[in-house]
CSV table of C-alpha atoms and ligand atoms in Angstrom, one decimal:
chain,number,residue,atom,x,y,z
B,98,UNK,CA,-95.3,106.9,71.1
B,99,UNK,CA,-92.5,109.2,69.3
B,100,UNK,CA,-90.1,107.1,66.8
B,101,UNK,CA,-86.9,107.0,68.0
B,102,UNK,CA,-83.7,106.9,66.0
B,103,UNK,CA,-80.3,106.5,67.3
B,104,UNK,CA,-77.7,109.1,66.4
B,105,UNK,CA,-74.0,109.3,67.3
B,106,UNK,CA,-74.5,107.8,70.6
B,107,UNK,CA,-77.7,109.1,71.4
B,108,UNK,CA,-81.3,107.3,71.2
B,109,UNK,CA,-83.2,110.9,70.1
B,110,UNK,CA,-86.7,111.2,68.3
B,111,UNK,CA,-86.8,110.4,64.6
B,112,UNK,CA,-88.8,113.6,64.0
B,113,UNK,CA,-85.9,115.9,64.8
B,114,UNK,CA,-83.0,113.6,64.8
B,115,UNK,CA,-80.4,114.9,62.4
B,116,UNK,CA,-76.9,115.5,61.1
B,117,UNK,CA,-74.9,117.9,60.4
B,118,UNK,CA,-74.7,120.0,57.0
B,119,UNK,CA,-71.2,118.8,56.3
B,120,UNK,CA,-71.5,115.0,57.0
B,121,UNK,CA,-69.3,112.9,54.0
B,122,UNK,CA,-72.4,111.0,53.3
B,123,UNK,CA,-74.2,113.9,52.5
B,124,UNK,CA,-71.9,115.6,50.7
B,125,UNK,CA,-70.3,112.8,49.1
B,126,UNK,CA,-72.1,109.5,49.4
B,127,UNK,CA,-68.9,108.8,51.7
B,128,UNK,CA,-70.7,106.2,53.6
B,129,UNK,CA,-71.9,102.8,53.6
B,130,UNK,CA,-75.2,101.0,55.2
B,131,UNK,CA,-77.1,97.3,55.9
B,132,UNK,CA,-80.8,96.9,55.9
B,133,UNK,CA,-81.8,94.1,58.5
B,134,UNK,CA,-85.1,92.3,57.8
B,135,UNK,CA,-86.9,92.1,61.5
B,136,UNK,CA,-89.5,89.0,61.5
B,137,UNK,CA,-91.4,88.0,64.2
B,138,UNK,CA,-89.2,90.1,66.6
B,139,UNK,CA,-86.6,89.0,65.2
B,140,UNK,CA,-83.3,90.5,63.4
B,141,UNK,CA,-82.5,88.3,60.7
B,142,UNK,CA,-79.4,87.9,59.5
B,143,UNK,CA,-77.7,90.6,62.0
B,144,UNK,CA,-74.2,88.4,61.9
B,145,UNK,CA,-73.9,88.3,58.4
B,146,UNK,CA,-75.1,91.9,57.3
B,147,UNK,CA,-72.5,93.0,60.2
B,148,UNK,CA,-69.8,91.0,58.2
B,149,UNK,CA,-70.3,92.5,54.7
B,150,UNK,CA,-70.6,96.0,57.1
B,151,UNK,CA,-67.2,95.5,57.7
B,152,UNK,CA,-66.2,94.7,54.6
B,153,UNK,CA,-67.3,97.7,52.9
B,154,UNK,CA,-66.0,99.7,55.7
B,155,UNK,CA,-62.7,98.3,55.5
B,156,UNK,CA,-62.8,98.6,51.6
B,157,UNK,CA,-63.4,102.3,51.7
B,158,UNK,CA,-60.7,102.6,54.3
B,159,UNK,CA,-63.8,104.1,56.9
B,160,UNK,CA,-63.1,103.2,60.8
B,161,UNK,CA,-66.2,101.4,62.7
B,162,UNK,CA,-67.9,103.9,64.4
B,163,UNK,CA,-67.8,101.5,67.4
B,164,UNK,CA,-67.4,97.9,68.9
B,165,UNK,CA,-69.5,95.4,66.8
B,166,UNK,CA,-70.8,94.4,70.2
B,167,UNK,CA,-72.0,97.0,70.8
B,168,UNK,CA,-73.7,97.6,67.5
B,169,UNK,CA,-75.7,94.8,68.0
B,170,UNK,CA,-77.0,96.3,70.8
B,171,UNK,CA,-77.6,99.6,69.6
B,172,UNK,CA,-79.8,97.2,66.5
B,173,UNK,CA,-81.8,95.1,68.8
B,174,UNK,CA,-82.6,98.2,71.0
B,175,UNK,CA,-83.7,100.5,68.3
B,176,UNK,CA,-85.8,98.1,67.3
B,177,UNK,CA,-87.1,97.3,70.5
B,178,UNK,CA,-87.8,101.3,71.3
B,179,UNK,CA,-89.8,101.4,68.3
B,180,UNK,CA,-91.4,98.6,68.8
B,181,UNK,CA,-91.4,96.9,65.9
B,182,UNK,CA,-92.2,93.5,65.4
B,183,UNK,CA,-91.6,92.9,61.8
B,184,UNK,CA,-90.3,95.5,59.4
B,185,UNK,CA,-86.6,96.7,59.0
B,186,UNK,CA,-83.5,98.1,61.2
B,187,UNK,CA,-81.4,100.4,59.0
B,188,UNK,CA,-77.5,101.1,59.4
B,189,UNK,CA,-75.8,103.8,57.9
B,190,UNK,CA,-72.2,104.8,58.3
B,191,UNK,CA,-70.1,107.4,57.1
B,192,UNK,CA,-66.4,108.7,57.4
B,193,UNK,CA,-67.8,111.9,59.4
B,194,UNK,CA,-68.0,115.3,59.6
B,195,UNK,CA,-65.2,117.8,58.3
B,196,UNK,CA,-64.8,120.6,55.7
B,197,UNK,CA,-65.4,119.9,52.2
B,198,UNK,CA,-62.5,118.6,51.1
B,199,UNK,CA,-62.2,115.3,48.6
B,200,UNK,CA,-59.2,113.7,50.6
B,201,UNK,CA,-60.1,111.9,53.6
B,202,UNK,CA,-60.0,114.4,56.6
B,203,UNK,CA,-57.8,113.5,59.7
B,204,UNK,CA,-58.7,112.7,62.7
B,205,UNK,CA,-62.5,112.5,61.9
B,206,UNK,CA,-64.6,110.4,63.9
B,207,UNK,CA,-67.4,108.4,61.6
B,208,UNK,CA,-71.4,108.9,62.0
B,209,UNK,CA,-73.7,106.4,62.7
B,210,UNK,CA,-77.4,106.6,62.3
B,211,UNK,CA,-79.3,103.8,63.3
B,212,UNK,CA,-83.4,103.4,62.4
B,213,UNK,CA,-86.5,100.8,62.6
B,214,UNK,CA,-89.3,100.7,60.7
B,215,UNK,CA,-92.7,98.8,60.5
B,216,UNK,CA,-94.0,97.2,58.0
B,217,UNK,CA,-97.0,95.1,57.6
B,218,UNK,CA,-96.5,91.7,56.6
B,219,UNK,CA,-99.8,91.5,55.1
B,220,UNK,CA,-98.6,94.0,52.2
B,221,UNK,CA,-95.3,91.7,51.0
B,222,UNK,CA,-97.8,88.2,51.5
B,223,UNK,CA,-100.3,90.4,48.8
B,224,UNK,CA,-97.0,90.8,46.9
B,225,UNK,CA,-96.1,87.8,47.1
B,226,UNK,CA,-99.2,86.2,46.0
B,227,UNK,CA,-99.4,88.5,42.7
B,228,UNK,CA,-96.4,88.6,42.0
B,229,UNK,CA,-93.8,91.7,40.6
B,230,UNK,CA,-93.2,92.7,37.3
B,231,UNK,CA,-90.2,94.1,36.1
B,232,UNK,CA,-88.0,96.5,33.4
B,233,UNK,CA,-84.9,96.1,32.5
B,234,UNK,CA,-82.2,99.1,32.0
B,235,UNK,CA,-78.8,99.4,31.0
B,236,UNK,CA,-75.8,99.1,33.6
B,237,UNK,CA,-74.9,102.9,34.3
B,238,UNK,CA,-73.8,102.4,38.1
B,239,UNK,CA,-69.6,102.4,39.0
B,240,UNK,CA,-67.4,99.4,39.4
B,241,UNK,CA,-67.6,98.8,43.0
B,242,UNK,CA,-71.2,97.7,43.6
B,243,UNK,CA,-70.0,94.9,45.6
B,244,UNK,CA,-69.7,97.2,48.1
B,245,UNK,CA,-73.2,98.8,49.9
B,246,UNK,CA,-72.7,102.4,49.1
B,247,UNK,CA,-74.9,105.2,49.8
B,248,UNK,CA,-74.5,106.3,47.0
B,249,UNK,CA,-77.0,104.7,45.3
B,250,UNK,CA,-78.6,108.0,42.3
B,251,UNK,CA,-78.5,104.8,39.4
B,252,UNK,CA,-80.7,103.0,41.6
B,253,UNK,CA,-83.2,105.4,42.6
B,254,UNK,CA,-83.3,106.6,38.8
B,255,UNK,CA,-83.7,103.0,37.5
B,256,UNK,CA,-86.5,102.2,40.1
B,257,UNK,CA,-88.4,105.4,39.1
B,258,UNK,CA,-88.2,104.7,35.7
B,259,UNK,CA,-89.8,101.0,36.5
B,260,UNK,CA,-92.9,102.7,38.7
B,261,UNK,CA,-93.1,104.8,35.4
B,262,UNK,CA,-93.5,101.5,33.5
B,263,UNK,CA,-95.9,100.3,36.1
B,264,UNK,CA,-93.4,97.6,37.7
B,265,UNK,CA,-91.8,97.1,40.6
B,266,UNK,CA,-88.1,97.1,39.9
B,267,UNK,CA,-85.6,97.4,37.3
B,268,UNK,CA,-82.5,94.8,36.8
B,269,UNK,CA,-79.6,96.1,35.4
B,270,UNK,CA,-78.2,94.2,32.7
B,271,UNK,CA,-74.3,94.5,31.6
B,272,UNK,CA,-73.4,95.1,27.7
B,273,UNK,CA,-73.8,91.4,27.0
B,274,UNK,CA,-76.9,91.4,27.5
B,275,UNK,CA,-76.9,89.5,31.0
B,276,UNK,CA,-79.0,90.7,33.8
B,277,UNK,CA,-76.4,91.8,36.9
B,278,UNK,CA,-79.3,92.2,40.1
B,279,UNK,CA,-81.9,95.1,40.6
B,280,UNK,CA,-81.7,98.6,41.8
B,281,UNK,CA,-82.5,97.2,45.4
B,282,UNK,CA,-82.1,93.1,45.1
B,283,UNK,CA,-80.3,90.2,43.7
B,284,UNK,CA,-81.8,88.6,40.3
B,285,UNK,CA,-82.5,85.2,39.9
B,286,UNK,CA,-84.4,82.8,37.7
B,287,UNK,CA,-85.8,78.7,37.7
B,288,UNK,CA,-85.1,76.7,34.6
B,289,UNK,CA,-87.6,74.6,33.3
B,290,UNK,CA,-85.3,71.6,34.7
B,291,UNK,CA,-86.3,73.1,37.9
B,292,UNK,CA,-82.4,74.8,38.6
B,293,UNK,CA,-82.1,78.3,40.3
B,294,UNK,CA,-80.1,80.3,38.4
B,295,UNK,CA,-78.0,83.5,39.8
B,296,UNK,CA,-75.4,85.7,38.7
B,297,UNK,CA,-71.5,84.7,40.6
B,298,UNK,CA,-71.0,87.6,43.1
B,299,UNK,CA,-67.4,88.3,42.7
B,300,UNK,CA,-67.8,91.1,40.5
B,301,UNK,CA,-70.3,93.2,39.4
B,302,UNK,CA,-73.3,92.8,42.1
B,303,UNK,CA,-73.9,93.1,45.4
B,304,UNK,CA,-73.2,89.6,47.3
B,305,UNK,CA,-76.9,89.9,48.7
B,306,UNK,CA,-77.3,88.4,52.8
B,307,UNK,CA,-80.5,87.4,51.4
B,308,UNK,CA,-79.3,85.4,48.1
B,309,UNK,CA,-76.5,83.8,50.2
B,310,UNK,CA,-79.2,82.7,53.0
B,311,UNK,CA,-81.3,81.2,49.9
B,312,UNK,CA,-78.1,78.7,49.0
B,313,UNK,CA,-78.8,76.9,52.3
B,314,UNK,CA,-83.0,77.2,51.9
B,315,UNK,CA,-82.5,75.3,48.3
B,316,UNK,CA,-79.9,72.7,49.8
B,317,UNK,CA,-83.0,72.5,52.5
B,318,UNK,CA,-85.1,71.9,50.1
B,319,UNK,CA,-83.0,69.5,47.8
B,320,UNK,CA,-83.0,72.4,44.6
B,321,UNK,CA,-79.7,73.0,42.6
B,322,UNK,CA,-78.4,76.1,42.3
B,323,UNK,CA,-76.4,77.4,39.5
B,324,UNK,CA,-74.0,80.1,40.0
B,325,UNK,CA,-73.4,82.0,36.3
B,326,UNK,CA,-74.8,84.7,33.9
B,327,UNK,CA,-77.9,84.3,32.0
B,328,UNK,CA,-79.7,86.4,29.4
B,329,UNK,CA,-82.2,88.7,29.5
B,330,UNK,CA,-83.8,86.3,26.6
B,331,UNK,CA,-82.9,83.3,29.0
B,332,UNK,CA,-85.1,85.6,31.9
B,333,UNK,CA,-88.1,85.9,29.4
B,334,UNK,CA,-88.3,81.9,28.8
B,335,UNK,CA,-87.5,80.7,32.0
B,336,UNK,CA,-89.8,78.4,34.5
B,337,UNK,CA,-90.0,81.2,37.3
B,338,UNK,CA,-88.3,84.2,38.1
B,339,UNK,CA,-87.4,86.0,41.4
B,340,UNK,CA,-85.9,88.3,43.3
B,341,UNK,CA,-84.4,88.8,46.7
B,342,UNK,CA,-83.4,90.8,49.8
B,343,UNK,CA,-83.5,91.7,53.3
B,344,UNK,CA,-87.4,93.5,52.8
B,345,UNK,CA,-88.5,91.4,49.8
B,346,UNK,CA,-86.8,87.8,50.7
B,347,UNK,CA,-87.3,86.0,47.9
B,348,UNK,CA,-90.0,87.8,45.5
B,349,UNK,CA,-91.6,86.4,42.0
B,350,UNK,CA,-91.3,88.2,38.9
B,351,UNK,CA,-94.7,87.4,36.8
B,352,UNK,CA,-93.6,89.6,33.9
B,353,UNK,CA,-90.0,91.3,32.3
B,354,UNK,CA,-90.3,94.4,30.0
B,355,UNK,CA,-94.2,93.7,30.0
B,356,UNK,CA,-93.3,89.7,28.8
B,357,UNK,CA,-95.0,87.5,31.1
B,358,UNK,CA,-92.7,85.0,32.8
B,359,UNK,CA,-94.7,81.1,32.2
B,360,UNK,CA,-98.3,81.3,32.6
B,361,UNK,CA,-97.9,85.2,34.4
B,362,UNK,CA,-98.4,83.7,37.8
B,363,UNK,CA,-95.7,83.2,40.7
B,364,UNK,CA,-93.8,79.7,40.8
B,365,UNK,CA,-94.3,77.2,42.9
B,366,UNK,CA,-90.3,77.2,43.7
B,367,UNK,CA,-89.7,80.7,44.5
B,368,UNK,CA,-93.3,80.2,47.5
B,369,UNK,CA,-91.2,77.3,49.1
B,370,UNK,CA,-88.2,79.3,49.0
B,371,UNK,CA,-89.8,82.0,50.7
B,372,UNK,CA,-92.1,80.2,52.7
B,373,UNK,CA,-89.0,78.1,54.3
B,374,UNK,CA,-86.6,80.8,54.6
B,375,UNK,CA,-87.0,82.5,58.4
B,376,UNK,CA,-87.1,78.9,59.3
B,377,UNK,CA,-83.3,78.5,58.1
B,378,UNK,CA,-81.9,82.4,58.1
B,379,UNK,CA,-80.0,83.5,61.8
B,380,UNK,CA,-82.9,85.2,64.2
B,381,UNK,CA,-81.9,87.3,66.9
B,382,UNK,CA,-84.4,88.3,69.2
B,383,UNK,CA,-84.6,92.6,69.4
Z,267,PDD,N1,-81.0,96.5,49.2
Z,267,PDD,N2,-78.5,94.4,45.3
Z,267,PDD,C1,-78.7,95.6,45.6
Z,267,PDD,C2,-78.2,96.7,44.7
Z,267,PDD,C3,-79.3,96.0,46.8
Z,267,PDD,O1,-79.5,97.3,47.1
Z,267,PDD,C4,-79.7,95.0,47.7
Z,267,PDD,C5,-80.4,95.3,49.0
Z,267,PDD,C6,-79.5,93.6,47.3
Z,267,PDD,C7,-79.9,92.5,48.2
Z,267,PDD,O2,-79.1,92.4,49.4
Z,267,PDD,P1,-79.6,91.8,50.7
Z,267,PDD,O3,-80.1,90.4,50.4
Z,267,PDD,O4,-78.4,91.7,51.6
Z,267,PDD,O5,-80.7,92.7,51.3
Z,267,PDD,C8,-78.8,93.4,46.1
Z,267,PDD,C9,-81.6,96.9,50.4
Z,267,PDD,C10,-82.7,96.0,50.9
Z,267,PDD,C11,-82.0,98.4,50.3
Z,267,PDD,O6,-81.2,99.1,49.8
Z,267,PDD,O7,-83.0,98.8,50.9
């Protein structure tokens, strides 16, 4: 059975679906996009990664390709077309196609490319179980993070640079030496009072779907949370560590910079956080 990939308005086979040469996003990183964890058959999340879609639309000043109804459809059917029971649905949208120009072209209508992947479960439950290690780096990306670019060159650099270290991911961390999130997830960390600790999402970071899903999981599970900075140092000395998103939910960090977080072995907080989050996250059946 062919993948299938929907493009502009048209469900077409991933193989040869496609773009064209001058599209913003290509050209410019002119576009924004939402990952969509699907568990069980389920989207998870859709409502709230469709919100912060329209947030960075309207913050770039790009129109919605179409009615947010209808999006959802377009979501729940690519995933059902491919199948896929738990993996990923993948939004991407950009101001469009025109001449290369800087300015915002007229009358330009945006692109939409919508995908579903599989991925076994058995692969992130290994993960889980071991744990993730990883580096840190220096802050190098723009101002505007809060908003889910494609354009996203830091973060593919930084995350290389961590496989070259032989970890998982790399958290960026600002001048005074407090860790922002990682190239593809929020940061967090347990204190040995037992108190998740993450980063205030105003400014600076992405406000992760996933990290604001895991407010209501700890309030679920009676944990405080803490919203402000902490230190790299802080990181290194800490109960647990984790990190999350839509593919990882919430992930432990065993080791920073090759320093081994406790006794080097995932927390016991961060496995009830993820064992009880698709129980309280938004599921919409594909
Ligand atoms: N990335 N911070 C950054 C820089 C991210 O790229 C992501 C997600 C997050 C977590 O956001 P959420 O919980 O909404 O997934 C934080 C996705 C998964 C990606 O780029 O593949």
């Amino acid at each position: 059975m062919p993948r299938i990939a929907y493009v502009n308005g048209r469900y077409v086979e991933h193989a040869s679906a496609a773009v064209h040469i001058e599209d913003r996003g290509y050209q410019f990183a002119d576009g924004v996009y939402e990952v969509c964890e699907v568990a069980q058959g389920y989207i998870v999340d859709m409502s709230h990664h469709l919100d912060r879609l329209a947030r960075s639309l309207s913050e770039l000043r790009i129109e919605w390709p179409m009615a947010r109804s209808s999006l959802k459809v377009v979501l729940a059917e690519v995933v059902r077309r491919n199948r896929v029971k738990n993996g990923l649905v993948y939004l991407q949208v950009t101001r469009g196609v025109a001449s290369r120009d800087f300015l915002f072209p007229a009358n330009t209508r945006p692109s939409i490319v919508v995908t579903s992947k599989k991925v076994d479960p058995a692969i992130a439950a290994k993960r889980a179980q071991n744990g993730i290690k990883v580096i840190t780096v220096p802050e190098n990306r723009w101002d505007r993070v809060d908003i889910k670019s494609v354009g996203l060159l830091p973060n593919v650099l930084a995350k290389e640079e961590a496989r070259a270290q032989g970890a998982q991911e790399a958290w960026f961390v600002d001048t005074d030496g407090n860790v922002k999130e990682g190239g593809s997830s929020n940061a967090w960390i347990v204190t040995r009072d037992g108190v998740l600790v993450t980063r205030p999402a105003e400014h600076g970071i992405l406000r992760g779907i996933t990290r604001t899903t895991m407010f209501e999981v700890a309030a679920k599970l009676g944990l405080k949370i803490e919203e402000r900075s902490f230190s790299v140092d802080e990181a290194k000395a800490a109960r647990e560590a984790f990190i999350s998103s839509a593919t990882t939910i919430a992930m432990p960090v065993v080791s920073i910079d090759g320093h081994p977080i406790a006794n080097g072995h995932p927390g016991s907080v961060v496995l009830s956080l993820r064992e009880a989050f698709f129980h309280v996250a938004e599921k919409i059946l594909a």
